[in-house]
Amino acid sequence: MSEILCPNCGTPNPPEQDRCFFCQHALHPIVDKERVRPGLVPTEKSTSELEPMLPDWLRQAREAARSTTTDQEEKPEKRETPLAEPAASSDLPEWLAGLEAVARDEAQDEELPDWLREQFSPPSALAESPPPTPPAFTFQEFAPEAFAPDELGGVAQISAPEAEEADLMSWLRGPEEEAKPLDEVSDWLSRLDEPSPPSAEPPTTSPFLEEPTPPATGELLDWLNQATAETAAPQPPPSTEETPLPAVSPFAPAAGTSLDDWFAGMTEPEAALTRAEDRGLPAEDTFDLPDWLKSAVETAAPAETAPVSTEPSFPLDHLPSTGPGEGPTLPLQAAPPDSALPDWLSQLQAATAPPPKVEPFQQADLPDWPRSSKPSEAGPPPFGAETEPAGPVETALPEYLASFAREEASTTAPTPPAAPTELPRSPAFLAPQEEARPAASEDIFSLEMPEWLSAITPAEEPKPPFLEDLAPAELPSWVQAMRPVETVLTGAPTSLEEDVPIEVSGPLAGLQGVLPPIDVLISGKPKPQGLLLQASEAQQADALLLEQILNTEAQPKPIRSSLLIASQKTLRWALATLLVLTVLAVQIVGFRAIPLPVGLPIESNRALQVLDALPVNAPLLMIFDYQPALAGELEAVAIPFVDRLLGLRSPNITALSTSPTGMALAERFLTRLEQRYPSLENTFIRLGYLPGGVVGIRTFALYPRLALPSELWNRPALQAVQRFSDYRAMILLTDQAGLARAWIEQTGDQRQGNFLVVIASTQAAPLIQPYLLSGQAHGLLSGLPVGAAFEATSNLSSPVSAYWNAYHIALSLVVLLILLGGIVSLVARVRGRYSPNKAEE
Amino acid sequence: MKSWLVPTAFAIAIGALILIGSILPIPLLRSISMQLLQWGMILAGIAVLVGIGNLFAVHFSRVRRRQAGALDSLTLLVALLATLFIGVLGGPSHPWMQVAVEAIIVPVEASLMALLAVTLLYAAMRLLRRRADWMSILFLAIVVLWLLSSVSLPFLGEIPILSDWVRPWLLFSPVAGGLRGLLLGVALGALVTGLRVLFALDRPYGEKT
């Protein structure tokens, strides 16, 4: 097909267009239906489940509106109010005023299809118009997609008289026609697609029908419209003209989204039984009826209405839903004019036209949906029940239809309605408790109620069992956006109990049940919680201790180190002064109270043996390896010994030193002896400084002449010395144990049994003692007592006698000070344990 | 090739040669050993000169830059040059050198030793205040006992028991024994050190081990 039919109005459009030329409806399906975009036309969905969500005031308003419509039916003069200026508009709240305007505009511009306009033409015009060619009112298939809008839309062009006989469906025609194959129905439907032959005279008298024949809208309302036309066709023209079409329009259930109720009313037990009996069906033929229907048949009174034939359900997605839980598909009947109409329509028909011929009806022809449908006790009255007050048609009509109807009524003859009281009430808005509501609260909301509000049915309305299996209705986009929270919160109970609080503030003020009555949010301030720690006594003690430590750290401490340093310096100065003064006093006074030692110590007696063993004029090596600081101590010991040696053996002495200052000290040493031994100038050879430390000592031990090459080796005193072993004795003057060890060890193999006498300071003597005891050294002279002993045994003038008294007096003082100081320190230490501050001092 | 290989090889070779020459009476090894020892002595003497030259350079730089202690450095340089001049020209027996030794070197160093005596006395007196354990007490007791055994009291002379019994016992028993052990330890340490150098386990020749 080169043209695209509008899914909304059925108007063929060029394929390049995206929207319908007439209704501006999107020609192409929206892929992303879930996304809500600005400007999108909300799809009409079942919103009746939102009825419980409405606030009380709105529900009351709606109830009042329904009551108002009932009264308006009773007072047809009220419908003469111009549509353009409804009386209720002035009393509407501001926020509903927009809805009213939008609803009115939509009713006038968009939602009112052309075919509906045709249907709203005066009955007189319809009666005068020749009956069109009866279309084959069949359905090709029951699939939702099979019900193309254009197919059903074409039904609207079928004239009512011809439709009486032609468009009866199989389930309406009786058992014999029911046996016809379905192909005929398809053929009939296929012929609907064909353009109907233009009639010479348009079968409409409505000003709307003066326009070109509208395309099929595709809505299911067309079918209903056609059914209404069929119903109205047999009516006599006079009566039809007098009856205002809007008041008796069968579109009420369709437009008023109470179609299920309407159908429920049709399947009322009593109505079904009545129809069955009217069609001559035996009571046993009700075996196909459900239980509820059977029981209803048994209890219900016979009705005067014609039997109802039903068709299998087909989708009604494009129709507004009629109650909560109703699925997108609802059973819709294609009843003959005299039997398939609702009770209110039948009553209207009864008032305006003779009852049509009724085809026999069989319960087996009922589709599944009426069988499974369960009548509700609180539901609408049975179809055709005369005892029930007929509700006004406009109650179920959407606003655009209602307004249109009023406008239509105003333009047509003000014929009083013949059967307004016979019209059934809109079951979608009726509740058992609402029926008893007085009409005093009627107000302007009766006509200006939005469509979505009109479509809402009370939650108490029983849900047909066949609808339980249906998928939940899809909410329109704008309703989804306004969906209350409780539908989102899982687990939140959705109750309409009266204890549900009413919002008193905020944008939801006045609404009840919008927010879930659960304690999601805790109002008010939280209870103050104590911040006191539950600390035990031990923890508190620790905290107190920590606090004390921190406070102690913060407190400045007096610096006592300066006092301690001053005290130490004073003590040092005192000690030094005491010692110096003691020595000076002894020297100055010339104290000689300390006797000289008589004999040499044990370790020094061997040196005397060496002196005795040395030959006269024997070459002798004398090493001056001591520091100038200890020159006084060593000279005090060595001078008496060398003096005795020089006096007894007159050796040829070769002097050297491994210290740079050694030869200077050697000259100082000889200076003391040259006065007594002038020959020393020739026999005392100064080889000088021996570099290299241990290496030099070893070299000298191996090659004396190569180690210290000098012309001195040519002197007569040294001519006998070619090797180290030529020295008959080696006298080592040292204050360092290391040097004594080096000389002893490096020259041990080269001495070849010659004597080694070590004259050491007191501090180095103990380290040399092992060599003496091991025989590597033959004599050890150390300490002032040795010099004093040699002095005592000789007449040499040595400094020993000058040092001796002062030395021992000072040494005695030192011992005394150490003892005294040790005791004082020990006592102070003991006292310090009990007094930490003094311990620091 | 690693940088430490050549010096280590030289060290091992020379050490082994000296060791073998010291053990085996081989004339060639002895002559080589002698030559190496002489080189060693020369190098040690030059090292002393290098040290003196470094000392002179450091203090001369300090005097030239007039840094802190420049006057002391200047004094050192003057004394160094004067001593060197006198020593090179007149030798140790020169009268000025003897004056330097007698008037400067020996009294100064003797004074320092005297200060050491005062410091040791002070330390001994406060030893128990700093450390009042039995080791300190024992140490202090030994010191006092040794001094008492060495001292001669006025009019009394040496303390009989201490000088005759205690001091010789201390000198030849505990002191000699301890020092022998110390000397043995030093000898073993020197031996091990020599072996480690010969086996290149220690390379104190320019690169860390």
mmCIF file of N, CA and C in Angstrom, chain A residues 568 571-572 575-576 579 591 593-594 603 627-630 663-665 667-668 689-692 695-696 699 702-703 706-707 741 766-767 769-771 773 804 808-809 811-812 814-815 817-819 821-822 824-826 828-829, chain B residues 22 30 34 37-38 40-41 44-45 48 92-93 98 101-102 105-106 109-110 113 118 121-122 124-130 132 140 143-144 147-148 150-155 157-158 167-168 171-172 175-176 179-180 182-183 186:
data_model
loop_
_atom_site.group_PDB
_atom_site.id
_atom_site.type_symbol
_atom_site.label_atom_id
_atom_site.label_comp_id
_atom_site.label_asym_id
_atom_site.label_seq_id
_atom_site.Cartn_x
_atom_site.Cartn_y
_atom_site.Cartn_z
ATOM 1 N N GLN A 568 81.002 20.619 88.707
ATOM 2 C CA GLN A 568 82.071 19.753 88.213
ATOM 3 C C GLN A 568 83.349 20.560 87.954
ATOM 4 N N LEU A 571 84.913 21.359 91.183
ATOM 5 C CA LEU A 571 85.565 20.194 91.759
ATOM 6 C C LEU A 571 86.865 19.878 91.030
ATOM 7 N N ARG A 572 86.814 20.017 89.733
ATOM 8 C CA ARG A 572 88.027 19.736 88.967
ATOM 9 C C ARG A 572 89.127 20.743 89.321
ATOM 10 N N LEU A 575 90.420 19.947 92.674
ATOM 11 C CA LEU A 575 91.309 18.784 92.673
ATOM 12 C C LEU A 575 92.675 19.160 92.068
ATOM 13 N N ALA A 576 92.624 19.834 90.935
ATOM 14 C CA ALA A 576 93.889 20.213 90.304
ATOM 15 C C ALA A 576 94.696 21.140 91.193
ATOM 16 N N LEU A 579 96.209 19.188 94.087
ATOM 17 C CA LEU A 579 97.358 18.369 93.710
ATOM 18 C C LEU A 579 98.582 19.246 93.414
ATOM 19 N N PHE A 591 110.370 18.786 101.534
ATOM 20 C CA PHE A 591 109.961 17.731 102.463
ATOM 21 C C PHE A 591 110.657 16.457 102.058
ATOM 22 N N ALA A 593 110.547 13.353 104.019
ATOM 23 C CA ALA A 593 110.073 12.451 105.071
ATOM 24 C C ALA A 593 109.876 11.026 104.574
ATOM 25 N N ILE A 594 109.949 10.854 103.286
ATOM 26 C CA ILE A 594 109.671 9.531 102.731
ATOM 27 C C ILE A 594 111.016 8.888 102.388
ATOM 28 N N GLU A 603 110.738 -7.645 89.216
ATOM 29 C CA GLU A 603 110.897 -7.594 87.766
ATOM 30 C C GLU A 603 112.101 -6.761 87.362
ATOM 31 N N GLN A 627 107.090 9.465 74.288
ATOM 32 C CA GLN A 627 106.580 10.802 74.020
ATOM 33 C C GLN A 627 107.191 11.795 75.008
ATOM 34 N N PRO A 628 107.301 13.031 74.622
ATOM 35 C CA PRO A 628 107.868 14.042 75.518
ATOM 36 C C PRO A 628 107.102 14.187 76.820
ATOM 37 N N ALA A 629 105.766 13.854 76.786
ATOM 38 C CA ALA A 629 104.959 14.008 78.009
ATOM 39 C C ALA A 629 105.453 13.083 79.104
ATOM 40 N N LEU A 630 105.955 11.911 78.731
ATOM 41 C CA LEU A 630 106.409 10.935 79.713
ATOM 42 C C LEU A 630 107.943 10.922 79.813
ATOM 43 N N MET A 663 114.547 11.370 68.708
ATOM 44 C CA MET A 663 115.969 11.739 68.731
ATOM 45 C C MET A 663 116.182 13.048 69.495
ATOM 46 N N ALA A 664 115.191 13.899 69.493
ATOM 47 C CA ALA A 664 115.302 15.116 70.294
ATOM 48 C C ALA A 664 115.296 14.780 71.766
ATOM 49 N N LEU A 665 114.464 13.837 72.135
ATOM 50 C CA LEU A 665 114.434 13.393 73.516
ATOM 51 C C LEU A 665 115.733 12.636 73.851
ATOM 52 N N GLU A 667 118.688 13.345 72.654
ATOM 53 C CA GLU A 667 119.669 14.375 72.904
ATOM 54 C C GLU A 667 119.486 14.952 74.302
ATOM 55 N N ARG A 668 118.234 15.114 74.685
ATOM 56 C CA ARG A 668 117.950 15.601 76.031
ATOM 57 C C ARG A 668 118.435 14.608 77.076
ATOM 58 N N TYR A 689 115.954 8.912 62.978
ATOM 59 C CA TYR A 689 114.557 8.456 62.893
ATOM 60 C C TYR A 689 114.450 7.260 61.971
ATOM 61 N N LEU A 690 113.776 6.222 62.472
ATOM 62 C CA LEU A 690 113.548 5.017 61.674
ATOM 63 C C LEU A 690 112.118 5.027 61.186
ATOM 64 N N PRO A 691 111.873 5.308 59.941
ATOM 65 C CA PRO A 691 110.511 5.378 59.442
ATOM 66 C C PRO A 691 109.949 3.989 59.189
ATOM 67 N N GLY A 692 108.645 3.951 58.963
ATOM 68 C CA GLY A 692 107.963 2.726 58.549
ATOM 69 C C GLY A 692 107.345 1.927 59.654
ATOM 70 N N VAL A 695 107.354 -2.066 59.846
ATOM 71 C CA VAL A 695 108.152 -2.444 58.677
ATOM 72 C C VAL A 695 109.586 -1.961 58.845
ATOM 73 N N GLY A 696 109.682 -0.729 59.374
ATOM 74 C CA GLY A 696 111.024 -0.214 59.590
ATOM 75 C C GLY A 696 111.760 -1.001 60.653
ATOM 76 N N THR A 699 112.771 -4.204 59.087
ATOM 77 C CA THR A 699 113.855 -3.983 58.144
ATOM 78 C C THR A 699 115.182 -3.740 58.888
ATOM 79 N N LEU A 702 116.459 -6.869 60.134
ATOM 80 C CA LEU A 702 117.053 -7.720 59.098
ATOM 81 C C LEU A 702 118.325 -7.084 58.526
ATOM 82 N N TYR A 703 118.188 -5.839 58.151
ATOM 83 C CA TYR A 703 119.301 -5.178 57.487
ATOM 84 C C TYR A 703 119.496 -3.809 58.124
ATOM 85 N N LEU A 706 120.990 -1.265 55.751
ATOM 86 C CA LEU A 706 120.105 -0.911 54.635
ATOM 87 C C LEU A 706 118.895 -0.138 55.114
ATOM 88 N N ALA A 707 118.470 -0.426 56.336
ATOM 89 C CA ALA A 707 117.293 0.276 56.836
ATOM 90 C C ALA A 707 117.602 1.739 57.093
ATOM 91 N N ARG A 741 105.940 -4.224 72.120
ATOM 92 C CA ARG A 741 105.601 -5.509 71.510
ATOM 93 C C ARG A 741 106.216 -5.627 70.128
ATOM 94 N N PRO A 766 102.743 -3.158 82.798
ATOM 95 C CA PRO A 766 102.000 -4.416 82.913
ATOM 96 C C PRO A 766 101.878 -5.164 81.593
ATOM 97 N N LEU A 767 101.769 -4.446 80.452
ATOM 98 C CA LEU A 767 101.641 -5.127 79.163
ATOM 99 C C LEU A 767 102.972 -5.781 78.735
ATOM 100 N N GLN A 769 105.020 -7.014 80.897
ATOM 101 C CA GLN A 769 105.315 -8.029 81.897
ATOM 102 C C GLN A 769 105.249 -9.445 81.337
ATOM 103 N N PRO A 770 104.297 -9.769 80.500
ATOM 104 C CA PRO A 770 104.287 -11.132 79.971
ATOM 105 C C PRO A 770 105.543 -11.474 79.165
ATOM 106 N N TYR A 771 106.078 -10.511 78.387
ATOM 107 C CA TYR A 771 107.290 -10.796 77.617
ATOM 108 C C TYR A 771 108.476 -11.035 78.567
ATOM 109 N N LEU A 773 108.174 -12.273 81.593
ATOM 110 C CA LEU A 773 107.983 -13.573 82.206
ATOM 111 C C LEU A 773 108.240 -14.713 81.231
ATOM 112 N N TRP A 804 110.547 12.129 94.395
ATOM 113 C CA TRP A 804 110.091 11.036 95.246
ATOM 114 C C TRP A 804 109.125 11.497 96.319
ATOM 115 N N HIS A 808 105.012 10.683 96.234
ATOM 116 C CA HIS A 808 104.297 9.862 97.190
ATOM 117 C C HIS A 808 103.300 10.675 97.988
ATOM 118 N N ILE A 809 103.628 11.928 98.299
ATOM 119 C CA ILE A 809 102.633 12.758 98.991
ATOM 120 C C ILE A 809 101.424 12.969 98.093
ATOM 121 N N LEU A 811 100.535 11.048 95.645
ATOM 122 C CA LEU A 811 99.855 9.765 95.444
ATOM 123 C C LEU A 811 99.008 9.409 96.649
ATOM 124 N N SER A 812 99.534 9.705 97.807
ATOM 125 C CA SER A 812 98.731 9.447 99.020
ATOM 126 C C SER A 812 97.475 10.303 99.027
ATOM 127 N N VAL A 814 95.963 11.419 96.437
ATOM 128 C CA VAL A 814 95.051 10.894 95.408
ATOM 129 C C VAL A 814 94.270 9.719 95.950
ATOM 130 N N VAL A 815 94.957 8.855 96.663
ATOM 131 C CA VAL A 815 94.228 7.704 97.219
ATOM 132 C C VAL A 815 93.185 8.163 98.208
ATOM 133 N N LEU A 817 91.676 11.046 98.260
ATOM 134 C CA LEU A 817 90.563 11.687 97.540
ATOM 135 C C LEU A 817 89.661 10.648 96.856
ATOM 136 N N ILE A 818 90.255 9.630 96.350
ATOM 137 C CA ILE A 818 89.430 8.614 95.686
ATOM 138 C C ILE A 818 88.543 7.913 96.697
ATOM 139 N N LEU A 819 89.144 7.612 97.819
ATOM 140 C CA LEU A 819 88.325 6.967 98.841
ATOM 141 C C LEU A 819 87.226 7.892 99.328
ATOM 142 N N GLY A 821 85.991 10.526 97.839
ATOM 143 C CA GLY A 821 85.018 10.765 96.751
ATOM 144 C C GLY A 821 84.138 9.562 96.484
ATOM 145 N N GLY A 822 84.715 8.383 96.585
ATOM 146 C CA GLY A 822 83.909 7.181 96.368
ATOM 147 C C GLY A 822 82.846 7.025 97.422
ATOM 148 N N VAL A 824 81.539 9.409 99.296
ATOM 149 C CA VAL A 824 80.519 10.450 99.118
ATOM 150 C C VAL A 824 79.602 10.126 97.944
ATOM 151 N N SER A 825 80.201 9.675 96.901
ATOM 152 C CA SER A 825 79.369 9.345 95.728
ATOM 153 C C SER A 825 78.438 8.184 96.026
ATOM 154 N N LEU A 826 78.935 7.236 96.766
ATOM 155 C CA LEU A 826 78.077 6.099 97.085
ATOM 156 C C LEU A 826 76.926 6.530 97.977
ATOM 157 N N ALA A 828 75.699 9.519 98.160
ATOM 158 C CA ALA A 828 74.795 10.342 97.336
ATOM 159 C C ALA A 828 73.942 9.477 96.428
ATOM 160 N N ARG A 829 74.531 8.424 95.993
ATOM 161 C CA ARG A 829 73.759 7.518 95.146
ATOM 162 C C ARG A 829 72.643 6.849 95.915
ATOM 163 N N SER B 22 110.399 -15.034 54.440
ATOM 164 C CA SER B 22 110.688 -15.054 55.870
ATOM 165 C C SER B 22 110.820 -16.483 56.384
ATOM 166 N N ARG B 30 114.910 -13.461 49.720
ATOM 167 C CA ARG B 30 115.354 -12.521 50.733
ATOM 168 C C ARG B 30 115.688 -11.163 50.120
ATOM 169 N N MET B 34 113.847 -7.913 50.933
ATOM 170 C CA MET B 34 114.543 -6.738 51.431
ATOM 171 C C MET B 34 114.194 -5.500 50.628
ATOM 172 N N LEU B 37 110.775 -4.304 51.499
ATOM 173 C CA LEU B 37 110.738 -3.657 52.805
ATOM 174 C C LEU B 37 111.314 -2.248 52.742
ATOM 175 N N GLN B 38 112.347 -2.108 51.956
ATOM 176 C CA GLN B 38 112.906 -0.756 51.805
ATOM 177 C C GLN B 38 111.913 0.175 51.132
ATOM 178 N N GLY B 40 108.892 -0.080 51.300
ATOM 179 C CA GLY B 40 107.866 0.225 52.312
ATOM 180 C C GLY B 40 108.292 1.320 53.252
ATOM 181 N N MET B 41 109.543 1.270 53.685
ATOM 182 C CA MET B 41 110.040 2.308 54.576
ATOM 183 C C MET B 41 110.057 3.670 53.889
ATOM 184 N N ALA B 44 106.646 4.945 53.691
ATOM 185 C CA ALA B 44 106.176 5.426 54.995
ATOM 186 C C ALA B 44 106.780 6.781 55.304
ATOM 187 N N GLY B 45 108.071 6.955 54.999
ATOM 188 C CA GLY B 45 108.693 8.261 55.235
ATOM 189 C C GLY B 45 108.051 9.325 54.377
ATOM 190 N N VAL B 48 104.872 10.413 55.766
ATOM 191 C CA VAL B 48 104.986 11.419 56.828
ATOM 192 C C VAL B 48 105.126 12.804 56.227
ATOM 193 N N PRO B 92 118.624 17.223 65.099
ATOM 194 C CA PRO B 92 118.066 17.169 66.446
ATOM 195 C C PRO B 92 119.022 17.685 67.516
ATOM 196 N N SER B 93 120.276 17.675 67.235
ATOM 197 C CA SER B 93 121.232 18.083 68.250
ATOM 198 C C SER B 93 121.491 19.579 68.242
ATOM 199 N N GLN B 98 117.032 21.775 70.721
ATOM 200 C CA GLN B 98 116.950 21.351 72.100
ATOM 201 C C GLN B 98 116.147 22.328 72.946
ATOM 202 N N VAL B 101 112.661 21.588 72.332
ATOM 203 C CA VAL B 101 112.186 20.374 73.013
ATOM 204 C C VAL B 101 112.059 20.628 74.502
ATOM 205 N N GLU B 102 113.056 21.205 75.079
ATOM 206 C CA GLU B 102 113.063 21.394 76.518
ATOM 207 C C GLU B 102 112.055 22.447 76.982
ATOM 208 N N ILE B 105 108.114 21.438 73.902
ATOM 209 C CA ILE B 105 107.460 20.147 73.638
ATOM 210 C C ILE B 105 107.261 19.376 74.931
ATOM 211 N N VAL B 106 108.330 19.212 75.690
ATOM 212 C CA VAL B 106 108.199 18.382 76.884
ATOM 213 C C VAL B 106 107.309 19.018 77.929
ATOM 214 N N GLU B 109 103.508 18.779 76.788
ATOM 215 C CA GLU B 109 102.917 17.442 76.842
ATOM 216 C C GLU B 109 102.858 16.918 78.272
ATOM 217 N N ALA B 110 103.832 17.309 79.092
ATOM 218 C CA ALA B 110 103.780 16.896 80.495
ATOM 219 C C ALA B 110 102.603 17.540 81.209
ATOM 220 N N MET B 113 99.637 15.637 80.414
ATOM 221 C CA MET B 113 99.568 14.391 81.181
ATOM 222 C C MET B 113 99.133 14.658 82.614
ATOM 223 N N VAL B 118 94.586 14.593 86.907
ATOM 224 C CA VAL B 118 93.481 15.241 87.623
ATOM 225 C C VAL B 118 92.148 14.695 87.137
ATOM 226 N N LEU B 121 91.529 11.289 88.545
ATOM 227 C CA LEU B 121 91.147 11.390 89.942
ATOM 228 C C LEU B 121 89.697 11.802 90.082
ATOM 229 N N TYR B 122 89.308 12.766 89.327
ATOM 230 C CA TYR B 122 87.914 13.225 89.393
ATOM 231 C C TYR B 122 86.964 12.109 88.978
ATOM 232 N N ALA B 124 87.440 8.929 89.209
ATOM 233 C CA ALA B 124 87.402 7.891 90.242
ATOM 234 C C ALA B 124 86.549 8.327 91.418
ATOM 235 N N MET B 125 86.606 9.591 91.737
ATOM 236 C CA MET B 125 85.804 10.070 92.844
ATOM 237 C C MET B 125 84.304 10.002 92.550
ATOM 238 N N ARG B 126 83.904 10.226 91.329
ATOM 239 C CA ARG B 126 82.486 10.267 90.974
ATOM 240 C C ARG B 126 82.006 8.998 90.306
ATOM 241 N N LEU B 127 82.862 8.007 90.357
ATOM 242 C CA LEU B 127 82.461 6.775 89.679
ATOM 243 C C LEU B 127 81.241 6.149 90.320
ATOM 244 N N LEU B 128 81.242 6.077 91.609
ATOM 245 C CA LEU B 128 80.118 5.423 92.281
ATOM 246 C C LEU B 128 78.832 6.243 92.201
ATOM 247 N N ARG B 129 78.961 7.533 91.955
ATOM 248 C CA ARG B 129 77.738 8.314 91.791
ATOM 249 C C ARG B 129 77.100 8.061 90.436
ATOM 250 N N ARG B 130 77.923 7.848 89.477
ATOM 251 C CA ARG B 130 77.383 7.561 88.150
ATOM 252 C C ARG B 130 76.954 6.111 88.010
ATOM 253 N N ALA B 132 76.929 2.845 90.478
ATOM 254 C CA ALA B 132 77.188 2.278 91.797
ATOM 255 C C ALA B 132 76.912 0.785 91.797
ATOM 256 N N LEU B 140 87.137 0.305 91.528
ATOM 257 C CA LEU B 140 87.661 1.364 92.393
ATOM 258 C C LEU B 140 88.500 0.785 93.541
ATOM 259 N N VAL B 143 91.916 -0.173 92.167
ATOM 260 C CA VAL B 143 92.735 1.019 91.933
ATOM 261 C C VAL B 143 93.325 1.512 93.255
ATOM 262 N N VAL B 144 92.455 1.598 94.226
ATOM 263 C CA VAL B 144 92.922 2.086 95.528
ATOM 264 C C VAL B 144 93.957 1.124 96.117
ATOM 265 N N LEU B 147 97.257 1.559 94.256
ATOM 266 C CA LEU B 147 97.933 2.785 94.637
ATOM 267 C C LEU B 147 98.511 2.685 96.068
ATOM 268 N N LEU B 148 97.758 2.104 96.905
ATOM 269 C CA LEU B 148 98.249 1.967 98.277
ATOM 270 C C LEU B 148 99.480 1.040 98.345
ATOM 271 N N SER B 150 101.611 0.860 96.096
ATOM 272 C CA SER B 150 102.735 1.529 95.442
ATOM 273 C C SER B 150 103.222 2.744 96.218
ATOM 274 N N VAL B 151 102.397 3.216 97.083
ATOM 275 C CA VAL B 151 102.718 4.453 97.755
ATOM 276 C C VAL B 151 103.681 4.180 98.947
ATOM 277 N N SER B 152 104.417 5.191 99.255
ATOM 278 C CA SER B 152 105.274 5.154 100.435
ATOM 279 C C SER B 152 104.842 6.269 101.368
ATOM 280 N N LEU B 153 104.451 5.917 102.487
ATOM 281 C CA LEU B 153 103.935 6.896 103.430
ATOM 282 C C LEU B 153 105.110 7.623 104.094
ATOM 283 N N PRO B 154 104.869 8.832 104.461
ATOM 284 C CA PRO B 154 105.921 9.574 105.145
ATOM 285 C C PRO B 154 106.295 8.885 106.465
ATOM 286 N N PHE B 155 107.542 8.792 106.644
ATOM 287 C CA PHE B 155 108.089 8.219 107.856
ATOM 288 C C PHE B 155 107.790 6.721 107.986
ATOM 289 N N GLY B 157 107.286 4.635 105.021
ATOM 290 C CA GLY B 157 107.682 3.928 103.827
ATOM 291 C C GLY B 157 106.530 3.131 103.234
ATOM 292 N N GLU B 158 106.878 2.092 102.568
ATOM 293 C CA GLU B 158 105.840 1.283 101.911
ATOM 294 C C GLU B 158 105.015 0.540 102.949
ATOM 295 N N ARG B 167 100.814 -6.289 95.986
ATOM 296 C CA ARG B 167 101.226 -5.727 94.689
ATOM 297 C C ARG B 167 101.876 -6.778 93.794
ATOM 298 N N PRO B 168 102.889 -7.573 94.284
ATOM 299 C CA PRO B 168 103.431 -8.605 93.401
ATOM 300 C C PRO B 168 102.390 -9.616 92.933
ATOM 301 N N LEU B 171 100.405 -8.030 90.284
ATOM 302 C CA LEU B 171 101.154 -7.796 89.048
ATOM 303 C C LEU B 171 101.410 -9.085 88.278
ATOM 304 N N PHE B 172 101.746 -10.115 88.952
ATOM 305 C CA PHE B 172 102.140 -11.321 88.220
ATOM 306 C C PHE B 172 101.014 -12.342 88.083
ATOM 307 N N VAL B 175 97.109 -9.561 86.629
ATOM 308 C CA VAL B 175 97.457 -8.603 85.569
ATOM 309 C C VAL B 175 98.231 -9.313 84.465
ATOM 310 N N ALA B 176 99.200 -10.103 84.797
ATOM 311 C CA ALA B 176 99.990 -10.792 83.781
ATOM 312 C C ALA B 176 99.124 -11.783 83.004
ATOM 313 N N LEU B 179 96.859 -9.826 80.653
ATOM 314 C CA LEU B 179 97.589 -9.221 79.541
ATOM 315 C C LEU B 179 98.133 -10.282 78.585
ATOM 316 N N ARG B 180 98.456 -11.433 79.107
ATOM 317 C CA ARG B 180 98.870 -12.489 78.181
ATOM 318 C C ARG B 180 97.722 -12.872 77.252
ATOM 319 N N LEU B 182 95.358 -11.016 76.427
ATOM 320 C CA LEU B 182 95.171 -9.907 75.493
ATOM 321 C C LEU B 182 96.201 -9.943 74.373
ATOM 322 N N LEU B 183 97.421 -10.213 74.725
ATOM 323 C CA LEU B 183 98.461 -10.270 73.689
ATOM 324 C C LEU B 183 98.240 -11.449 72.741
ATOM 325 N N VAL B 186 95.585 -10.417 70.412
ATOM 326 C CA VAL B 186 96.098 -9.482 69.411
ATOM 327 C C VAL B 186 96.911 -10.218 68.350
#
